[in-house]
């Protein structure tokens, strides 16, 4: 499962701030979730299944991605997913520093959540990413923002994750 970071979009788009969440349902998604009111859908053209939203059209914006990939009968390994993610970031010229790692469960699906500081030729970002291993799908849920705004966007992301239902 490959989930691009969409670095340029996160660096070039606005912030999280205080937000009201509104229910979001799409029959193509294997989950329901509540997303920040007024945020904009984003299509990165990477073919990832799920939903991506940004806080604004202007720069810099907060990015939330809630993605999934069918396991097609495979067992799924969140540690392998993290290894692939980290390798992918390095391949773009980015440097990751892992800040934390912990088991986490959202909507009844278990997984691992990590927080990173990312340095890239275009700037610095902070992100929190959860890889979950469901019965039929692997999940990748993440928030990406500037270091200065990350505390606020991270708190908002926690509210979004609390609303996820599989």
mmCIF file of C-alpha atoms in Angstrom:
data_model
loop_
_atom_site.group_PDB
_atom_site.id
_atom_site.type_symbol
_atom_site.label_atom_id
_atom_site.label_comp_id
_atom_site.label_asym_id
_atom_site.label_seq_id
_atom_site.Cartn_x
_atom_site.Cartn_y
_atom_site.Cartn_z
ATOM 1 C CA UNK A 1 0.000 0.000 0.000
ATOM 2 C CA UNK A 2 1.515 3.285 -1.041
ATOM 3 C CA UNK A 3 0.273 6.540 0.455
ATOM 4 C CA UNK A 4 2.186 9.569 -0.852
ATOM 5 C CA UNK A 5 2.764 12.363 1.620
ATOM 6 C CA UNK A 6 1.609 15.143 -0.730
ATOM 7 C CA UNK A 7 4.326 17.411 0.619
ATOM 8 C CA UNK A 8 3.831 20.206 -1.856
ATOM 9 C CA UNK A 9 0.119 20.421 -1.146
ATOM 10 C CA UNK A 10 0.647 20.538 2.599
ATOM 11 C CA UNK A 11 3.301 23.221 2.275
ATOM 12 C CA UNK A 12 1.386 25.311 -0.208
ATOM 13 C CA UNK A 13 -2.041 25.292 1.319
ATOM 14 C CA UNK A 14 -3.807 27.270 4.955
ATOM 15 C CA UNK A 15 -4.400 26.165 8.765
ATOM 16 C CA UNK A 16 -6.695 24.266 11.110
ATOM 17 C CA UNK A 17 -7.948 26.611 13.830
ATOM 18 C CA UNK A 18 -11.138 25.922 15.811
ATOM 19 C CA UNK A 19 -13.485 23.755 13.777
ATOM 20 C CA UNK A 20 -16.959 22.283 13.868
ATOM 21 C CA UNK A 21 -17.147 18.722 12.577
ATOM 22 C CA UNK A 22 -19.881 17.609 10.167
ATOM 23 C CA UNK A 23 -20.770 14.026 9.213
ATOM 24 C CA UNK A 24 -19.247 12.799 5.945
ATOM 25 C CA UNK A 25 -20.522 9.702 4.188
ATOM 26 C CA UNK A 26 -19.424 8.274 0.869
ATOM 27 C CA UNK A 27 -20.667 4.843 -0.243
ATOM 28 C CA UNK A 28 -17.203 4.126 -1.694
ATOM 29 C CA UNK A 29 -15.619 4.369 1.779
ATOM 30 C CA UNK A 30 -15.542 1.457 4.237
ATOM 31 C CA UNK A 31 -16.015 3.957 7.093
ATOM 32 C CA UNK A 32 -17.922 7.066 8.075
ATOM 33 C CA UNK A 33 -16.286 10.086 9.657
ATOM 34 C CA UNK A 34 -16.990 13.668 10.642
ATOM 35 C CA UNK A 35 -14.770 16.249 8.956
ATOM 36 C CA UNK A 36 -14.095 19.925 9.646
ATOM 37 C CA UNK A 37 -16.866 22.147 8.285
ATOM 38 C CA UNK A 38 -15.827 24.244 5.316
ATOM 39 C CA UNK A 39 -12.703 22.266 4.448
ATOM 40 C CA UNK A 40 -12.022 21.515 0.804
ATOM 41 C CA UNK A 41 -11.716 18.137 -0.849
ATOM 42 C CA UNK A 42 -8.309 17.514 -2.387
ATOM 43 C CA UNK A 43 -7.415 15.156 -5.211
ATOM 44 C CA UNK A 44 -3.698 14.449 -5.428
ATOM 45 C CA UNK A 45 -4.087 12.233 -8.480
ATOM 46 C CA UNK A 46 -2.277 9.388 -6.733
ATOM 47 C CA UNK A 47 -5.121 6.882 -7.000
ATOM 48 C CA UNK A 48 -5.325 6.450 -3.216
ATOM 49 C CA UNK A 49 -8.735 5.269 -1.983
ATOM 50 C CA UNK A 50 -10.261 7.452 0.697
ATOM 51 C CA UNK A 51 -10.804 11.106 1.389
ATOM 52 C CA UNK A 52 -8.329 13.995 1.558
ATOM 53 C CA UNK A 53 -9.229 17.478 2.767
ATOM 54 C CA UNK A 54 -7.356 20.744 3.210
ATOM 55 C CA UNK A 55 -8.236 23.661 5.446
ATOM 56 C CA UNK A 56 -7.924 26.373 2.775
ATOM 57 C CA UNK A 57 -6.906 27.226 -0.774
ATOM 58 C CA UNK A 58 -4.292 29.670 0.482
ATOM 59 C CA UNK A 59 -0.939 28.715 1.861
ATOM 60 C CA UNK A 60 -0.078 27.080 4.137
ATOM 61 C CA UNK A 61 -3.000 24.674 4.816
ATOM 62 C CA UNK A 62 -3.595 21.760 7.127
ATOM 63 C CA UNK A 63 -3.978 18.415 5.338
ATOM 64 C CA UNK A 64 -5.995 15.441 6.610
ATOM 65 C CA UNK A 65 -5.984 12.172 4.658
ATOM 66 C CA UNK A 66 -8.122 9.150 5.552
ATOM 67 C CA UNK A 67 -7.083 6.402 3.153
ATOM 68 C CA UNK A 68 -7.663 2.683 2.768
ATOM 69 C CA UNK A 69 -6.395 -0.190 0.654
ATOM 70 C CA UNK A 70 -8.047 -3.616 0.322
ATOM 71 C CA UNK A 71 -5.949 -6.422 1.818
ATOM 72 C CA UNK A 72 -7.231 -8.941 -0.759
ATOM 73 C CA UNK A 73 -6.821 -11.858 1.643
ATOM 74 C CA UNK A 74 -3.354 -10.846 2.868
ATOM 75 C CA UNK A 75 -2.658 -10.460 6.575
ATOM 76 C CA UNK A 76 -1.376 -6.870 6.573
ATOM 77 C CA UNK A 77 1.546 -5.540 8.602
ATOM 78 C CA UNK A 78 1.466 -1.985 9.946
ATOM 79 C CA UNK A 79 5.206 -2.024 10.667
ATOM 80 C CA UNK A 80 5.874 -2.825 7.003
ATOM 81 C CA UNK A 81 3.528 0.038 6.076
ATOM 82 C CA UNK A 82 5.546 2.446 8.219
ATOM 83 C CA UNK A 83 8.788 1.185 6.680
ATOM 84 C CA UNK A 84 7.383 1.813 3.200
ATOM 85 C CA UNK A 85 6.121 5.256 4.199
ATOM 86 C CA UNK A 86 9.483 6.245 5.696
ATOM 87 C CA UNK A 87 11.337 4.950 2.649
ATOM 88 C CA UNK A 88 8.996 6.881 0.355
ATOM 89 C CA UNK A 89 9.633 10.127 2.213
ATOM 90 C CA UNK A 90 13.398 9.585 2.031
ATOM 91 C CA UNK A 91 13.012 8.983 -1.697
ATOM 92 C CA UNK A 92 11.562 12.480 -2.121
ATOM 93 C CA UNK A 93 14.562 14.071 -0.394
ATOM 94 C CA UNK A 94 12.831 14.384 2.980
ATOM 95 C CA UNK A 95 14.259 13.561 6.390
ATOM 96 C CA UNK A 96 11.998 12.111 9.086
ATOM 97 C CA UNK A 97 12.562 12.245 12.817
ATOM 98 C CA UNK A 98 10.191 9.977 14.725
ATOM 99 C CA UNK A 99 8.882 11.755 17.820
ATOM 100 C CA UNK A 100 6.571 9.078 19.206
ATOM 101 C CA UNK A 101 5.053 5.673 18.517
ATOM 102 C CA UNK A 102 2.191 3.909 20.280
ATOM 103 C CA UNK A 103 -0.512 1.316 19.721
ATOM 104 C CA UNK A 104 -3.817 3.018 18.895
ATOM 105 C CA UNK A 105 -7.350 1.858 18.167
ATOM 106 C CA UNK A 106 -9.933 3.894 16.241
ATOM 107 C CA UNK A 107 -13.461 2.773 15.449
ATOM 108 C CA UNK A 108 -12.600 -0.675 16.797
ATOM 109 C CA UNK A 109 -9.617 -1.198 14.455
ATOM 110 C CA UNK A 110 -6.204 -1.637 16.009
ATOM 111 C CA UNK A 111 -2.977 -0.257 14.669
ATOM 112 C CA UNK A 112 0.067 1.867 15.404
ATOM 113 C CA UNK A 113 0.300 5.638 15.452
ATOM 114 C CA UNK A 114 3.461 7.686 15.050
ATOM 115 C CA UNK A 115 4.310 11.343 15.093
ATOM 116 C CA UNK A 116 7.112 12.743 12.958
ATOM 117 C CA UNK A 117 9.008 15.932 12.281
ATOM 118 C CA UNK A 118 9.767 16.154 8.589
ATOM 119 C CA UNK A 119 12.391 18.327 6.958
ATOM 120 C CA UNK A 120 12.254 18.704 3.188
ATOM 121 C CA UNK A 121 13.946 21.054 0.714
ATOM 122 C CA UNK A 122 10.632 22.991 0.621
ATOM 123 C CA UNK A 123 10.423 23.430 4.419
ATOM 124 C CA UNK A 124 9.451 21.681 7.644
ATOM 125 C CA UNK A 125 6.289 19.817 8.582
ATOM 126 C CA UNK A 126 4.899 17.850 11.486
ATOM 127 C CA UNK A 127 2.655 14.886 10.967
ATOM 128 C CA UNK A 128 0.796 12.195 12.808
ATOM 129 C CA UNK A 129 -0.029 9.001 10.974
ATOM 130 C CA UNK A 130 -1.964 5.903 12.012
ATOM 131 C CA UNK A 131 -1.760 2.649 10.126
ATOM 132 C CA UNK A 132 -4.630 0.339 11.041
ATOM 133 C CA UNK A 133 -5.138 -3.313 10.154
ATOM 134 C CA UNK A 134 -8.837 -4.021 9.653
ATOM 135 C CA UNK A 135 -10.555 -7.254 8.675
ATOM 136 C CA UNK A 136 -10.649 -6.380 4.951
ATOM 137 C CA UNK A 137 -8.559 -3.210 4.588
ATOM 138 C CA UNK A 138 -5.382 -1.490 5.664
ATOM 139 C CA UNK A 139 -5.921 2.114 6.739
ATOM 140 C CA UNK A 140 -3.664 5.157 6.685
ATOM 141 C CA UNK A 141 -5.023 8.208 8.500
ATOM 142 C CA UNK A 142 -2.801 11.279 8.819
ATOM 143 C CA UNK A 143 -2.648 14.968 9.579
ATOM 144 C CA UNK A 144 0.124 17.174 8.220
ATOM 145 C CA UNK A 145 0.761 20.795 9.164
ATOM 146 C CA UNK A 146 3.415 23.383 9.892
ATOM 147 C CA UNK A 147 5.281 22.965 13.183
ATOM 148 C CA UNK A 148 3.789 26.232 14.523
ATOM 149 C CA UNK A 149 0.182 25.074 14.019
ATOM 150 C CA UNK A 150 0.606 21.365 14.658
ATOM 151 C CA UNK A 151 -0.713 21.368 18.239
ATOM 152 C CA UNK A 152 -4.067 22.798 17.086
ATOM 153 C CA UNK A 153 -4.360 20.584 14.002
ATOM 154 C CA UNK A 154 -3.345 17.511 16.010
ATOM 155 C CA UNK A 155 -6.126 18.192 18.537
ATOM 156 C CA UNK A 156 -8.620 18.586 15.682
ATOM 157 C CA UNK A 157 -7.383 15.346 14.112
ATOM 158 C CA UNK A 158 -8.013 13.547 17.434
ATOM 159 C CA UNK A 159 -11.656 14.682 17.230
ATOM 160 C CA UNK A 160 -11.892 13.479 13.627
ATOM 161 C CA UNK A 161 -10.449 10.083 14.584
ATOM 162 C CA UNK A 162 -12.898 9.769 17.481
ATOM 163 C CA UNK A 163 -15.740 10.062 14.953
ATOM 164 C CA UNK A 164 -14.556 7.213 12.678
ATOM 165 C CA UNK A 165 -16.938 4.239 12.383
ATOM 166 C CA UNK A 166 -16.133 1.148 10.322
#
